[in-house]
PDB file of C-alpha atoms in Angstrom:
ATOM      1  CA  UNK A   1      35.869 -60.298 -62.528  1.00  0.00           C
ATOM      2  CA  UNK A   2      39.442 -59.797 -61.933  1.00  0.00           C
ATOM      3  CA  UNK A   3      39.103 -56.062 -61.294  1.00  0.00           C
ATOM      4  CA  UNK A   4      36.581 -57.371 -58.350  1.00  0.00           C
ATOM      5  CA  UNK A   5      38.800 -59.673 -56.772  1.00  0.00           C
ATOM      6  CA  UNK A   6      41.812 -57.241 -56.838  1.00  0.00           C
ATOM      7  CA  UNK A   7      39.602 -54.289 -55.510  1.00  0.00           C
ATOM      8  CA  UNK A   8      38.773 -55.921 -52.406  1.00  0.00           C
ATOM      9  CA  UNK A   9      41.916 -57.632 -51.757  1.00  0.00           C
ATOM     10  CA  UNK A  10      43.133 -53.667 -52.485  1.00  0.00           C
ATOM     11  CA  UNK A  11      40.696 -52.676 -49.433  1.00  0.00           C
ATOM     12  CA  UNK A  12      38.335 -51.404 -51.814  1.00  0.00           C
ATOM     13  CA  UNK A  13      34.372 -51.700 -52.180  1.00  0.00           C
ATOM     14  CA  UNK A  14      33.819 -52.198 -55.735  1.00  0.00           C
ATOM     15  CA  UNK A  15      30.939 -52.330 -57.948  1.00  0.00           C
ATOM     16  CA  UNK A  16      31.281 -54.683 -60.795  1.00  0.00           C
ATOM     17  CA  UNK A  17      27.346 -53.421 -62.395  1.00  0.00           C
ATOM     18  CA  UNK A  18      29.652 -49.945 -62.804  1.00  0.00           C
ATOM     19  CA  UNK A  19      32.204 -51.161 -64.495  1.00  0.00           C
ATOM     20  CA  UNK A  20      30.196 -53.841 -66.553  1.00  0.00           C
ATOM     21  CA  UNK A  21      27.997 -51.930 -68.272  1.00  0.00           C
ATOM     22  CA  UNK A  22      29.757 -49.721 -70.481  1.00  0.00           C
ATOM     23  CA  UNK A  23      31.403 -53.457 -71.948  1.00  0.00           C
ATOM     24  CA  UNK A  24      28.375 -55.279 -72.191  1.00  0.00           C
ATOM     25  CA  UNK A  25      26.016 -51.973 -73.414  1.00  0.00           C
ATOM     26  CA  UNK A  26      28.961 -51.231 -76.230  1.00  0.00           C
ATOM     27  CA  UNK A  27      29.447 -54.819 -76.900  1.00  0.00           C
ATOM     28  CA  UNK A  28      25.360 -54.240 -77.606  1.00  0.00           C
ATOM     29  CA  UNK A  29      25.002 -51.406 -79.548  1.00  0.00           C
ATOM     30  CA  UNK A  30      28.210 -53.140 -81.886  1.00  0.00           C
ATOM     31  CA  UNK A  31      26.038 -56.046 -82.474  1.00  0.00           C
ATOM     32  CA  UNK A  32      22.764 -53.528 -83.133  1.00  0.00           C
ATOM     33  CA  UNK A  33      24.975 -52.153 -85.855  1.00  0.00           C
ATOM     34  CA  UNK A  34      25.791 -55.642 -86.987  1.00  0.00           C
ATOM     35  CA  UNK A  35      22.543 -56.736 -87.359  1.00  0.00           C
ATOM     36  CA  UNK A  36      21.458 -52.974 -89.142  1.00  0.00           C
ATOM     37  CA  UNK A  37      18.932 -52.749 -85.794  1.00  0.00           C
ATOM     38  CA  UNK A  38      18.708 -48.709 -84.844  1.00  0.00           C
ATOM     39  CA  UNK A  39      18.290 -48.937 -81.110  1.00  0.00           C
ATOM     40  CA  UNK A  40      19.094 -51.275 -78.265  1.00  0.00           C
ATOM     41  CA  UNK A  41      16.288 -51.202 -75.526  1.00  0.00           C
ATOM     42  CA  UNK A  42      17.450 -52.304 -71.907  1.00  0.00           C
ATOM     43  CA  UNK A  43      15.525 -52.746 -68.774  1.00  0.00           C
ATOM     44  CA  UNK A  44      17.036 -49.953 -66.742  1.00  0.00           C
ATOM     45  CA  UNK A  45      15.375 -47.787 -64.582  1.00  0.00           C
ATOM     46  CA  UNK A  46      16.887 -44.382 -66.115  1.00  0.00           C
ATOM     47  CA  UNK A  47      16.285 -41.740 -68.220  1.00  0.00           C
ATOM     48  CA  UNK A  48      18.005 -40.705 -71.958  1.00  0.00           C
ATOM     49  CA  UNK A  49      17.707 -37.015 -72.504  1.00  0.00           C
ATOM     50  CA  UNK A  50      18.981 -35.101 -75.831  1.00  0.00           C
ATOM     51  CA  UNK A  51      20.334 -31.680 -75.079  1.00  0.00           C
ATOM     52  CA  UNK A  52      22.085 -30.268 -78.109  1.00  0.00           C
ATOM     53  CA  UNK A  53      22.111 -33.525 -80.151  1.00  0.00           C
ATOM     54  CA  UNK A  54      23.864 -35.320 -76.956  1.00  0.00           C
ATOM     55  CA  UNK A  55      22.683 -38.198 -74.817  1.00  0.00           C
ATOM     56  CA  UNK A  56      22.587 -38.006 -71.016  1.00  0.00           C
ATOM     57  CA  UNK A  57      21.705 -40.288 -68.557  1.00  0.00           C
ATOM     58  CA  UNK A  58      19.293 -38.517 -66.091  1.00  0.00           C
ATOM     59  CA  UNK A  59      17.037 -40.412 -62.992  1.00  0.00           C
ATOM     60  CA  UNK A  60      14.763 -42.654 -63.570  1.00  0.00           C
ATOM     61  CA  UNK A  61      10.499 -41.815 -62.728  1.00  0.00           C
ATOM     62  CA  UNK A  62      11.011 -44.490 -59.814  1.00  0.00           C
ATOM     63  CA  UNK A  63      13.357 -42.658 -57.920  1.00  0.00           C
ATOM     64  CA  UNK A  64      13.116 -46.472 -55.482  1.00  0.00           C
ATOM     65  CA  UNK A  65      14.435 -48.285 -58.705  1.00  0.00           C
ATOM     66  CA  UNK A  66      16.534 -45.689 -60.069  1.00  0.00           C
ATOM     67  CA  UNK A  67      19.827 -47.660 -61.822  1.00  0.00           C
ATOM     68  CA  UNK A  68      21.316 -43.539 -63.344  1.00  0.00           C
ATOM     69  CA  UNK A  69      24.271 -43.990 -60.884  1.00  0.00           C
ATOM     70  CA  UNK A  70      24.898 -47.376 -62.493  1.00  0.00           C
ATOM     71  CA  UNK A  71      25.319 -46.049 -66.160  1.00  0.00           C
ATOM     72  CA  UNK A  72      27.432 -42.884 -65.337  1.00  0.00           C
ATOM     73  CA  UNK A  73      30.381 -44.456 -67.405  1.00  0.00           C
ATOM     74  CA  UNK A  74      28.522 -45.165 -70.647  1.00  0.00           C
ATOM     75  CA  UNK A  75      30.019 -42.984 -73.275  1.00  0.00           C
ATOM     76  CA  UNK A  76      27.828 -40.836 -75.376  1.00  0.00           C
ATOM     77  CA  UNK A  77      28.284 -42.757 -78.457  1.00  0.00           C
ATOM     78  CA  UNK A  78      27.038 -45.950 -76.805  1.00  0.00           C
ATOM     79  CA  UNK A  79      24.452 -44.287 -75.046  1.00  0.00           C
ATOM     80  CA  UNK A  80      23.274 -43.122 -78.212  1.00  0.00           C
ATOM     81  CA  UNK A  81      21.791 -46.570 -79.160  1.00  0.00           C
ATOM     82  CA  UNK A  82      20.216 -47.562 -76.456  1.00  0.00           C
ATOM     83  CA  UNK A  83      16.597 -46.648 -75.535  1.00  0.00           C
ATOM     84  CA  UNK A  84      15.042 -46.862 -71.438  1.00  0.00           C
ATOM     85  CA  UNK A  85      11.581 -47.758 -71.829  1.00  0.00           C
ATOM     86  CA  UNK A  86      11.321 -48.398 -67.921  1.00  0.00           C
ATOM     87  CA  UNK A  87      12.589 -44.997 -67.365  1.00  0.00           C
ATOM     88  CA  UNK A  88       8.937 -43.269 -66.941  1.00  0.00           C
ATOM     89  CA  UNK A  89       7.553 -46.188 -65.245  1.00  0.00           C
ATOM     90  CA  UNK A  90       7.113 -47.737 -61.521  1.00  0.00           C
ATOM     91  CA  UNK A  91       8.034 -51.134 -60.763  1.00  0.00           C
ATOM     92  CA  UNK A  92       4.764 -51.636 -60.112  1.00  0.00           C
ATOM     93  CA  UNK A  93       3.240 -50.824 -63.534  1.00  0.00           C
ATOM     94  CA  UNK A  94       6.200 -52.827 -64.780  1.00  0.00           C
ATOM     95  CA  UNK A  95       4.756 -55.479 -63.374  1.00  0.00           C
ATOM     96  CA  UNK A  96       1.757 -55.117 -63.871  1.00  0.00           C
ATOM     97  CA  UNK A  97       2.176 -55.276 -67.586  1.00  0.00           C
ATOM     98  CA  UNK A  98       4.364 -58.240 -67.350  1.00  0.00           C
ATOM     99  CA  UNK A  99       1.314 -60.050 -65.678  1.00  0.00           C
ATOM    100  CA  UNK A 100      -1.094 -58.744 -68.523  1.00  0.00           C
ATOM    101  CA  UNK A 101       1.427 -59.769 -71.117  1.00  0.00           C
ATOM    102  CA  UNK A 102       1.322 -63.660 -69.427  1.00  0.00           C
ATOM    103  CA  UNK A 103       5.229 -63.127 -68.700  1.00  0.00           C
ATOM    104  CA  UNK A 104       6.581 -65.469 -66.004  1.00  0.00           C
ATOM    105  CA  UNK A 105       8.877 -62.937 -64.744  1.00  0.00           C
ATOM    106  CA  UNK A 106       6.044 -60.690 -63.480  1.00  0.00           C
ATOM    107  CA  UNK A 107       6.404 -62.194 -60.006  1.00  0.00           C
ATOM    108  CA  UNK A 108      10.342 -63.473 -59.941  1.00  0.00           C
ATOM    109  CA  UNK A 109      11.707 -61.422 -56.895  1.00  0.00           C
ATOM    110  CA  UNK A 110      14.330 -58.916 -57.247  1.00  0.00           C
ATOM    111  CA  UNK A 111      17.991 -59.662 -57.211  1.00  0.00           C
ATOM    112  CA  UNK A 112      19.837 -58.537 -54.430  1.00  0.00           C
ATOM    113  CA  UNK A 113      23.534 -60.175 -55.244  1.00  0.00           C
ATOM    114  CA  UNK A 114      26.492 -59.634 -57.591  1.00  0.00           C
ATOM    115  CA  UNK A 115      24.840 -61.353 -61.092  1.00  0.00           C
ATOM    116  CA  UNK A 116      28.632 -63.686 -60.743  1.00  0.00           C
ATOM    117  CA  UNK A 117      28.368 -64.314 -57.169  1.00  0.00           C
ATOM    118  CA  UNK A 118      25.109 -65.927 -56.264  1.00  0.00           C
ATOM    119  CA  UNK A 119      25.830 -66.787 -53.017  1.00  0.00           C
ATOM    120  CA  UNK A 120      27.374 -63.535 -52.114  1.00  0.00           C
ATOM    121  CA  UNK A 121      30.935 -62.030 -52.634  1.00  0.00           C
ATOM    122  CA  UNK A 122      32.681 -63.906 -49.932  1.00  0.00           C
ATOM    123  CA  UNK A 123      31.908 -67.463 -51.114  1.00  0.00           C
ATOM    124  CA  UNK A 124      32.922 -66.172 -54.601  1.00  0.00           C
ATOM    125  CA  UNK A 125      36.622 -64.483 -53.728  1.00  0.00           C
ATOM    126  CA  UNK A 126      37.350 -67.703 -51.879  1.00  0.00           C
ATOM    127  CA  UNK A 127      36.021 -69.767 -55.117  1.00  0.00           C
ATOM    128  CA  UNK A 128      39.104 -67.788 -57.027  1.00  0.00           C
ATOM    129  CA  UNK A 129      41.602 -68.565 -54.495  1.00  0.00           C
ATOM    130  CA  UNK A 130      41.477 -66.114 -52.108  1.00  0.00           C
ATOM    131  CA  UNK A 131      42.596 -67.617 -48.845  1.00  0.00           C
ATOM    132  CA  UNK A 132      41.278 -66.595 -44.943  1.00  0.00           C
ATOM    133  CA  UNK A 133      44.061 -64.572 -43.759  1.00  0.00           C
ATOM    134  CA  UNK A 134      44.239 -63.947 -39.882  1.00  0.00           C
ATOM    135  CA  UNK A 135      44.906 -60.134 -39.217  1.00  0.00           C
ATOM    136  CA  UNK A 136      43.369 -57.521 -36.057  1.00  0.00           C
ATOM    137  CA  UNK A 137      40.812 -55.721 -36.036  1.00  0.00           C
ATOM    138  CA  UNK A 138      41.908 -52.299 -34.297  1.00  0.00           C
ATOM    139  CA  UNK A 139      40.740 -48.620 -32.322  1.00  0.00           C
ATOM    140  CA  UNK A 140      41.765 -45.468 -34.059  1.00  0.00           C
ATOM    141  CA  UNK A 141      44.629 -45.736 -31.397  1.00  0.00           C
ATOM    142  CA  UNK A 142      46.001 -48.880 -32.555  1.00  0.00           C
ATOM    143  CA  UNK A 143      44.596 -50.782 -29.950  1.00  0.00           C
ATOM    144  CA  UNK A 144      43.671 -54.284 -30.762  1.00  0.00           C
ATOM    145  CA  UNK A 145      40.395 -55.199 -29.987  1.00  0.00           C
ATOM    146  CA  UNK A 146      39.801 -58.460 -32.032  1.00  0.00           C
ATOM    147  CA  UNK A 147      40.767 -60.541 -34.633  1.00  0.00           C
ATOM    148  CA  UNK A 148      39.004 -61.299 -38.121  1.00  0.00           C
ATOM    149  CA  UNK A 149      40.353 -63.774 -41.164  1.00  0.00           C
ATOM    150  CA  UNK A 150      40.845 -61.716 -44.150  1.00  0.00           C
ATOM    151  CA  UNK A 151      40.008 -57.380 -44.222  1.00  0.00           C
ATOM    152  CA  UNK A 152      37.990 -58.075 -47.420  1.00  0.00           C
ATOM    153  CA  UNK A 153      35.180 -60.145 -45.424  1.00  0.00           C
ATOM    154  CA  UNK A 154      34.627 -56.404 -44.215  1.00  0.00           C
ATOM    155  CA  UNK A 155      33.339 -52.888 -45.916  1.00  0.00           C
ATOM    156  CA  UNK A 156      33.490 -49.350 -44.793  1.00  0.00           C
ATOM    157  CA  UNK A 157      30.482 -48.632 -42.650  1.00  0.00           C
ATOM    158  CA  UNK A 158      29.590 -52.231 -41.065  1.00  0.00           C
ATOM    159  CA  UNK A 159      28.056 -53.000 -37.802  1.00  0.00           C
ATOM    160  CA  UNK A 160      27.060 -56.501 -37.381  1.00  0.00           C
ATOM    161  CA  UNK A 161      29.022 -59.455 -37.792  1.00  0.00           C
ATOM    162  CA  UNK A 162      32.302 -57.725 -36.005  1.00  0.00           C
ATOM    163  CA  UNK A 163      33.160 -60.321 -33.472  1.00  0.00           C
ATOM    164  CA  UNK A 164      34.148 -57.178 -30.856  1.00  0.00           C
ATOM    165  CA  UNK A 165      32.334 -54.871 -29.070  1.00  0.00           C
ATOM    166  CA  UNK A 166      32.832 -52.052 -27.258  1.00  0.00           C
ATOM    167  CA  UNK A 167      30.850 -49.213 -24.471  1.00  0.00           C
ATOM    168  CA  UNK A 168      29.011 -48.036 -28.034  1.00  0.00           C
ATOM    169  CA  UNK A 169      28.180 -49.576 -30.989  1.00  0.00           C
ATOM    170  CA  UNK A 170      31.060 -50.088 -33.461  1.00  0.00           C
ATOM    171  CA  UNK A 171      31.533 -49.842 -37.423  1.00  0.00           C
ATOM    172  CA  UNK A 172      34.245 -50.568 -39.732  1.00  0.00           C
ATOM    173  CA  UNK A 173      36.006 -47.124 -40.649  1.00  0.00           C
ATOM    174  CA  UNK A 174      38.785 -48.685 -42.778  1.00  0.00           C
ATOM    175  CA  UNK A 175      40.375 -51.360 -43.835  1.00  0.00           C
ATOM    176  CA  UNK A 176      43.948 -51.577 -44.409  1.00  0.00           C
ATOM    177  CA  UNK A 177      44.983 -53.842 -46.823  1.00  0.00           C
ATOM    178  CA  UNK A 178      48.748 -54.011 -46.332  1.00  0.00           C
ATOM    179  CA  UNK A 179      48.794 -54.374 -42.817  1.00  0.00           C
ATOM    180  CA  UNK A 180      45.639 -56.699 -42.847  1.00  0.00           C
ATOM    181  CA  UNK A 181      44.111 -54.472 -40.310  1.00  0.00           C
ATOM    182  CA  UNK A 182      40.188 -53.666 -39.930  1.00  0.00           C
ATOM    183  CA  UNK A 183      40.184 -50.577 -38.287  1.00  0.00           C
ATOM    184  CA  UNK A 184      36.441 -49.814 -35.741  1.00  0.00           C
ATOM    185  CA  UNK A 185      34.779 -46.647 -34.354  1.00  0.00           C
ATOM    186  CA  UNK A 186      31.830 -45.395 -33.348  1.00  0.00           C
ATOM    187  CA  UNK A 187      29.558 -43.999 -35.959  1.00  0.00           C
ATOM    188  CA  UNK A 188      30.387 -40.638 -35.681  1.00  0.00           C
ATOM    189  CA  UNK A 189      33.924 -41.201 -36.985  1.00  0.00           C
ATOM    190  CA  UNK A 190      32.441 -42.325 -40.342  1.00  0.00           C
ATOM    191  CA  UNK A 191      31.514 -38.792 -41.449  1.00  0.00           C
ATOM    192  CA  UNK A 192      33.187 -37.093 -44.195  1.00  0.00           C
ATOM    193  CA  UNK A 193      33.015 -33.678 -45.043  1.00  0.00           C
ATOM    194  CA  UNK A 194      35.252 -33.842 -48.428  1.00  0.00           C
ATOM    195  CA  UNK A 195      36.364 -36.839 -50.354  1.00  0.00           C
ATOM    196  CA  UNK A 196      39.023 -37.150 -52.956  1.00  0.00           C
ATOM    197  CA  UNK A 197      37.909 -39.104 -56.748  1.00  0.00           C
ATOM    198  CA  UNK A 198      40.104 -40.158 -59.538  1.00  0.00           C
ATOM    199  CA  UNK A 199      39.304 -41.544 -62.720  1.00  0.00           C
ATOM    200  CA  UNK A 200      37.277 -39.040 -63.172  1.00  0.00           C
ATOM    201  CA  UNK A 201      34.680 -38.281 -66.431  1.00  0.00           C
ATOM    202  CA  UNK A 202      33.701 -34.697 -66.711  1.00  0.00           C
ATOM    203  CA  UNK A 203      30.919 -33.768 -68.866  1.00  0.00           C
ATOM    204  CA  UNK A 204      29.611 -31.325 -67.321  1.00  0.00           C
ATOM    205  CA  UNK A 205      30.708 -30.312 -63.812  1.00  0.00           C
ATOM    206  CA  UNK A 206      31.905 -27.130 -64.081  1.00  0.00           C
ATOM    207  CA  UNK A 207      33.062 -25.595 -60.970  1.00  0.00           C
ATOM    208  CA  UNK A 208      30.398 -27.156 -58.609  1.00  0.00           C
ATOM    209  CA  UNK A 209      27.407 -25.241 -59.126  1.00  0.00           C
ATOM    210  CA  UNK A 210      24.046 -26.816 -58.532  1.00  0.00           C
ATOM    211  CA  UNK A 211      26.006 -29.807 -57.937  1.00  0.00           C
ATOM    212  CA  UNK A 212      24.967 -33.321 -55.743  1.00  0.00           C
ATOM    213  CA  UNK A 213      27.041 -36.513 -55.811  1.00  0.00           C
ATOM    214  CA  UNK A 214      25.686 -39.664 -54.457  1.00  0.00           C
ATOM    215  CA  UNK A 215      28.552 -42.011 -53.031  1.00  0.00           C
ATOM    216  CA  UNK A 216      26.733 -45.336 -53.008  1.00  0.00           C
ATOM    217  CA  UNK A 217      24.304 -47.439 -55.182  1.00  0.00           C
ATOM    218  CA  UNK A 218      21.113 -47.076 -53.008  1.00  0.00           C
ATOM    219  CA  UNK A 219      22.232 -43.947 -50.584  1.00  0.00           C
ATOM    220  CA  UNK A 220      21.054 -40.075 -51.271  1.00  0.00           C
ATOM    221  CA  UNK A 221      22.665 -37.601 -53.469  1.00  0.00           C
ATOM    222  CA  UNK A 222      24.515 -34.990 -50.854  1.00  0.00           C
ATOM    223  CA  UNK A 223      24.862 -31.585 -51.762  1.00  0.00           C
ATOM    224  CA  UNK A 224      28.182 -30.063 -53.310  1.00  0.00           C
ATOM    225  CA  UNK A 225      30.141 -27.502 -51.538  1.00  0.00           C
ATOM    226  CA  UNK A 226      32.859 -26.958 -54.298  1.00  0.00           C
ATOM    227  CA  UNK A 227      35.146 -28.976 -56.542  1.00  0.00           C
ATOM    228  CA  UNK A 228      39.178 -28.608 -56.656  1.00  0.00           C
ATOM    229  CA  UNK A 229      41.245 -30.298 -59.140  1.00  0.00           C
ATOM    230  CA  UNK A 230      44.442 -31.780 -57.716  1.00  0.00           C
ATOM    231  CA  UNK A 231      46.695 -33.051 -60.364  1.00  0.00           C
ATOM    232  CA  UNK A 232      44.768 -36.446 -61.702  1.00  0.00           C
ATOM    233  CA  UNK A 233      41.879 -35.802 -58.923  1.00  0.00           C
ATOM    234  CA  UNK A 234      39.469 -34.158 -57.893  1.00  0.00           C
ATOM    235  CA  UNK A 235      38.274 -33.113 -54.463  1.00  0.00           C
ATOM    236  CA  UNK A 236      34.972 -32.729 -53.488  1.00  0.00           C
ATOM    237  CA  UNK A 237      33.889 -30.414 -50.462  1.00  0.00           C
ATOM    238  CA  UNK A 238      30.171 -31.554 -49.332  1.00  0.00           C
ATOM    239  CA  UNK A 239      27.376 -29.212 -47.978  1.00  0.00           C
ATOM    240  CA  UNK A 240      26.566 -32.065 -45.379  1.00  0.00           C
ATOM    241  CA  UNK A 241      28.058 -34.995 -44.051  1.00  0.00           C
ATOM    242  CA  UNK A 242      27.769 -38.486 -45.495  1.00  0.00           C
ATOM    243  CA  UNK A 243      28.654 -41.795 -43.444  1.00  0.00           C
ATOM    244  CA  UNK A 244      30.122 -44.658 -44.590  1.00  0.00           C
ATOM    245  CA  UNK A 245      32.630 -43.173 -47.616  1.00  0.00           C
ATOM    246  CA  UNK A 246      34.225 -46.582 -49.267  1.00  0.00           C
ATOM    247  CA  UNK A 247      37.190 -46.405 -51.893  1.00  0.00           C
ATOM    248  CA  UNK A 248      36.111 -48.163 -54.712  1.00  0.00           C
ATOM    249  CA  UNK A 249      32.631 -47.043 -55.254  1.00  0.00           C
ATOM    250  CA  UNK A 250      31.508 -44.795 -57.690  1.00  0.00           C
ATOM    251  CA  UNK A 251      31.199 -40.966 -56.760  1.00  0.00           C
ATOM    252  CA  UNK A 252      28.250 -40.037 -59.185  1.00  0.00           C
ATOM    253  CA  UNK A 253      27.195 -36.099 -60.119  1.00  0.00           C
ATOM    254  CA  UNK A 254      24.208 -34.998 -60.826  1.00  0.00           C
ATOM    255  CA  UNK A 255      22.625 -31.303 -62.164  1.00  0.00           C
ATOM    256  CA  UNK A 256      18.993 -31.427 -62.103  1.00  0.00           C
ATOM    257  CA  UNK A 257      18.674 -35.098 -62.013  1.00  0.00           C
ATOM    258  CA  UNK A 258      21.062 -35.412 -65.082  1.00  0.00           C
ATOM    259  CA  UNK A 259      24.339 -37.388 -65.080  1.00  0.00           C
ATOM    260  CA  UNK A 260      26.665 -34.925 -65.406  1.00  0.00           C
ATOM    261  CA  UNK A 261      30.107 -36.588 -64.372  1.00  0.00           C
ATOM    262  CA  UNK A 262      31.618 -39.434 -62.185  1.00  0.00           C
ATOM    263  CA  UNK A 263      34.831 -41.473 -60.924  1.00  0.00           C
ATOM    264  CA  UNK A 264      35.973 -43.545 -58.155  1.00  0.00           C
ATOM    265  CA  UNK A 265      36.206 -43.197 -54.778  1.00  0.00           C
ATOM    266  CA  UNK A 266      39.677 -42.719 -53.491  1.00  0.00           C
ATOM    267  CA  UNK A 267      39.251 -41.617 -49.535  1.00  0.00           C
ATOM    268  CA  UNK A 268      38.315 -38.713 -48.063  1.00  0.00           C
ATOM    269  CA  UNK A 269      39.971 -35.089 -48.955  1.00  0.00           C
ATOM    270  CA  UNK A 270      42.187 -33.910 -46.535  1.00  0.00           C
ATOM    271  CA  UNK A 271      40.971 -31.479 -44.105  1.00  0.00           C
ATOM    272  CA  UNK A 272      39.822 -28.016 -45.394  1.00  0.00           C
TER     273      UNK A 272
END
């Protein structure tokens, strides 16, 4: 939870399900081994493929439900034990069976919130001490157009909720952490062309080729123009725009549906 609260007080997006579930899925397959059990079954919505005696992560059936771009940081030897049985199924037949089975989860609704933060991430940072914090919210220009009580209340790509407005409709761009600044555009100032990722895992990326990356849990996989190693990161130039790039998130590759590499999100690449 710590990396969470830093991230956003960092100006970053983060997604603790990415970086929980290589912990909790190792922490699994150790106790599997413990216990002499073979496999560990989990109820993701993915795919395990064996290609030359490896394990990879590829998209689930239910391309709604699909959870691949949460496991891209499981290593091989964890994904090894672990078995998807939801991977070729719907929700709906899920629940369907859950109903035939007399299972009282067949009609819980879905989740929508951090497992840790119930009551949404806000409410939680504050619970660990993380104090409103008066700062502006600012044009491109500098210009100050409003004021807001802490950057982190905010993420890359948000409309409502602003407390400015302006002669079109405005959206968080950026948020600066060390100045305390939310900086808001219109919409067509959150396209990227190119973003830059570090901490990156490379199974298989090879120089691009047949390559999409999707950029956030529930948005679609964009095209890849080409990939350029720059020291510790990697820049990615995109066939298409996407809107809404947030450091922080995971920047997930896929070949063919497979999970081929990953990292974070560290801004967008510099221009071409």
């Amino acid at each position: 939870m710590e990396p969470f609260v830093r991230g956003y007080l960092e100006g970053e997006t983060p997604n603790p399900c990415v970086d929980c579930n290589p912990l909790r899925l190792a922490a699994l397959a150790a106790l599997a081994e413990e216990l002499g059990l073979p496999r560990v079954a989990t109820g993701h919505y993915a795919r395990l493929l064996w290609r030359d005696g490896e394990p990879w992560v590829a998209r689930a059936a239910d391309r709604t439900k699909d959870q691949s771009y949460m496991l891209w940081s499981v290593p091989p030897q964890v994904l090894a034990r672990l078995e998807f049985p939801l991977g070729e199924l719907t929700k709906t037949e899920v629940r369907a069976e859950a109903a035939e089975a007399g299972l009282l989860v067949a009609d819980e609704p879905e989740s929508q919130e951090v497992c840790f933060a119930p009551a949404g991430y806000q409410d939680f940072l504050e619970s660990r001490g993380v104090a409103p914090a008066s700062g502006d919210i600012v044009a491109e220009d500098g210009e100050v157009l409003g004021a807001h009580q802490g950057h982190w209340r905010f993420t890359v790509g948000q409309r409502r909720g602003l407390g400015v407005s302006g002669a079109e409709p405005l959206y968080v761009l950026e948020r600066r952490a060390a100045e305390n600044e939310v900086v808001v555009g219109g919409r067509d100032l959150l396209e990227v062309h190119g973003l830059r990722v570090h901490h990156v895992v490379d199974r298989a990326l090879g120089t691009g080729e047949r390559l999409e990356v999707q950029l956030r849990y529930r948005s679609a996989a964009v095209p890849v123009e080409s990939l350029e190693r720059d020291g510790a990161e990697l820049h990615v130039r995109l066939r298409a725009p996407f809107s809404g790039l947030a450091p922080g998130q995971a920047a997930v590759f896929y070949r063919d549906d497979v999970v081929v590499g990953g990292g974070r999100i560290a801004g967008p690449a510099p221009p071409a």
